[in-house]
Coordinates of C-alpha atoms in Angstrom, one line a residue:
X22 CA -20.2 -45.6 -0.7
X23 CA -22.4 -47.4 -2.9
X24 CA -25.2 -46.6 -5.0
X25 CA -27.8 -47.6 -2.3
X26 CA -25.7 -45.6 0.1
X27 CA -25.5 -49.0 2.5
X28 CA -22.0 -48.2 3.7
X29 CA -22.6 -45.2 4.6
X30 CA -22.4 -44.3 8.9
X31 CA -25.2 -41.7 10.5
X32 CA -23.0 -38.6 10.5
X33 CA -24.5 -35.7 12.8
X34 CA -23.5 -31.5 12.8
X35 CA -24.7 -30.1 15.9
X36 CA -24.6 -25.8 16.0
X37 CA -24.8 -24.6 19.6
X38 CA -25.1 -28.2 21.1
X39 CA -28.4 -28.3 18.5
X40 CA -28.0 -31.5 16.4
X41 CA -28.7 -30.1 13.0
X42 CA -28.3 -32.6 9.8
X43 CA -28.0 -36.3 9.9
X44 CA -26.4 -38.1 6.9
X45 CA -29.0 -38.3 4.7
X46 CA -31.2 -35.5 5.6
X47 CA -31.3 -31.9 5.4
X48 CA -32.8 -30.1 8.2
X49 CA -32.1 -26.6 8.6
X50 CA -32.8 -24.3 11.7
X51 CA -34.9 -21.8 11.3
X52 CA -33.9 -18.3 11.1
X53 CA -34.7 -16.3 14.1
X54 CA -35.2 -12.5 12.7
X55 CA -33.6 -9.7 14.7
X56 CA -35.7 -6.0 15.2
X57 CA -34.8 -3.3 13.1
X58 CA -32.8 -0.7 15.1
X59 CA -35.0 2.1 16.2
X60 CA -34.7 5.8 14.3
X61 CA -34.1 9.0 15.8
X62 CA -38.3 9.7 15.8
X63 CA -38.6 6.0 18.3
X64 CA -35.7 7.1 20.0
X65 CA -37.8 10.0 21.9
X66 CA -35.6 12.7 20.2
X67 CA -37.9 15.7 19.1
X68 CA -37.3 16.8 15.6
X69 CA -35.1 19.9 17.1
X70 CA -32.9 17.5 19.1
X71 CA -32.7 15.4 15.1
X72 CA -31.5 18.8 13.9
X73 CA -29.0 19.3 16.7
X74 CA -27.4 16.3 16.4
X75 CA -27.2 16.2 12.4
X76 CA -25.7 19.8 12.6
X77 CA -22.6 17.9 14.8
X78 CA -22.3 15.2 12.2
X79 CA -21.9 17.2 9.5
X80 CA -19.8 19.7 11.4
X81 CA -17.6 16.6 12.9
X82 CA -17.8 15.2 8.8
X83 CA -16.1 18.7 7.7
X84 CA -13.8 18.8 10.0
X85 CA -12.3 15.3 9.0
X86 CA -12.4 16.7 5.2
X87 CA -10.5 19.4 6.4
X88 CA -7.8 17.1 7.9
X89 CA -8.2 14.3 5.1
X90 CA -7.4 17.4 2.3
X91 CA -4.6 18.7 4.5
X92 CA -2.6 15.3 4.7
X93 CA -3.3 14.8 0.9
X94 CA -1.9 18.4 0.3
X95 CA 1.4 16.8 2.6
X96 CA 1.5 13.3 0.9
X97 CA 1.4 15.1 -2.6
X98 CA 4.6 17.6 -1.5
X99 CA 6.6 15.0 -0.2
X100 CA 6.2 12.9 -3.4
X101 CA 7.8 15.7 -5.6
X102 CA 10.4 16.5 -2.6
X103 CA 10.9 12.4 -3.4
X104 CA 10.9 12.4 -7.6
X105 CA 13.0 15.4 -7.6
X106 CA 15.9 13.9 -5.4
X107 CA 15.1 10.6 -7.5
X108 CA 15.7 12.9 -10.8
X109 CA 18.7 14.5 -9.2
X110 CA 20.2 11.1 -8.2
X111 CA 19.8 10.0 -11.9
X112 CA 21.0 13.1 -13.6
X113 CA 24.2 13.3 -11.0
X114 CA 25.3 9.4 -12.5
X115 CA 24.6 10.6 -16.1
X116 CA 27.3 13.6 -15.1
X117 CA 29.8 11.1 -13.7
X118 CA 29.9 8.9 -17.4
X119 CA 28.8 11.5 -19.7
X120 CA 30.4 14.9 -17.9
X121 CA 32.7 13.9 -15.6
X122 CA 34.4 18.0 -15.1
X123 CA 30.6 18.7 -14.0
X124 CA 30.0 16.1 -11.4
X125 CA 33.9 16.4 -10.2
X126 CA 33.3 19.8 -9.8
X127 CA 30.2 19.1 -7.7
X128 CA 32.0 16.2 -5.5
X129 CA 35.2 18.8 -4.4
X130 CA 33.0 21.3 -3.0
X131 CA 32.6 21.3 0.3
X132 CA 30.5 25.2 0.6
X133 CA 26.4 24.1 0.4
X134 CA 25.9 27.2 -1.7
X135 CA 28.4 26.4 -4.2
X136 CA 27.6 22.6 -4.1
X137 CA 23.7 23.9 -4.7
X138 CA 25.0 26.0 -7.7
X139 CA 26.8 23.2 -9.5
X140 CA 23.6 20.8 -9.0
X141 CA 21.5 22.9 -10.6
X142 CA 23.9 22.8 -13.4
X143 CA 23.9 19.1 -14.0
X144 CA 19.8 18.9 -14.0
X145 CA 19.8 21.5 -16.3
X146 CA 22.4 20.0 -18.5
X147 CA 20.6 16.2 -17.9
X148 CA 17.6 17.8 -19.1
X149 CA 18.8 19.2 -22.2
X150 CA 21.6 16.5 -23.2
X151 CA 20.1 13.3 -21.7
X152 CA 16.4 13.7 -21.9

C-alpha cells in the first residue's frame, strides 16, 4: 500500500448480511436502543403484592446464608482434620531419625488405643524438641 493508497482493493464487512464499512470509509450502524425492563409498580403488582414478594426474597436470601455459613463451618473443620494429620505425618518422620524407640514403639502396635497413646507422645515430643 502506498501513500495515495492506489493499491489498495474495496474491502467490505457486512453484520447480519448489512454491508457495513468499505475500505476507506467508516460507516457505522446505528444503535437501536432496547426498553428499560418494567418495575414491580408497571408490572400491575399493588404495593402489598411488592411487600409479599420482597418478604420471599429476603427469606429465600437467609436461607442460603444459612447454608453458605454452614458449609464454611464444614470446609473450616476439615481443613484442621487435614493440618493436623499433615502435622502428625511430619512429626511421626521426625520420630523415625531423631527418636527411633518412639516411632518403633508406635509401628509394633497393633491395639488402636495403644497406637493413639504413643501418637500423642510423638506430637508432643515434636512440639517440644523439633519446633
Amino acid at each position: 500500500m502506498g501513500p495515495k493508497e492506489s493499491g489498495t482493493a474495496q474491502a467490505a464487512v457486512y453484520i447480519d448480511g448489512q454491508p457495513v464499512q468499505y475500505a476507506g470509509e467508516i460507516t457505522l450502524p446505528e444503535q437501536v436502543e432496547r426498553p428499560a425492563p418494567p418495575l414491580l409498580a408497571s408490572m400491575g403488582l399493588t404495593m402489598e403484592q411488592a411487600e409479599k414478594v420482597a418478604k420471599v426474597m429476603a427469606e429465600a436470601f437467609r436461607t442460603f446464608c444459612v447454608a453458605l455459613e454452614e458449609a464454611a463451618a464444614a470446609v473450616t473443620k476439615i481443613w484442621g482434620a487435614i493440618q493436623a494429620a499433615e502435622e502428625f505425618r511430619k512429626a511421626l518422620r521426625w520420630a523415625e531419625a531423631a527418636n527411633r524407640p518412639l516411632a518403633a514403639r508406635y509401628h509394633r502396635t497393633k491395639k488402636k488405643r495403644i497406637r493413639k497413646k504413643y501418637a500423642k507422645r510423638i506430637l508432643t515430643w515434636y512440639r517440644e524438641e523439633i519446633l
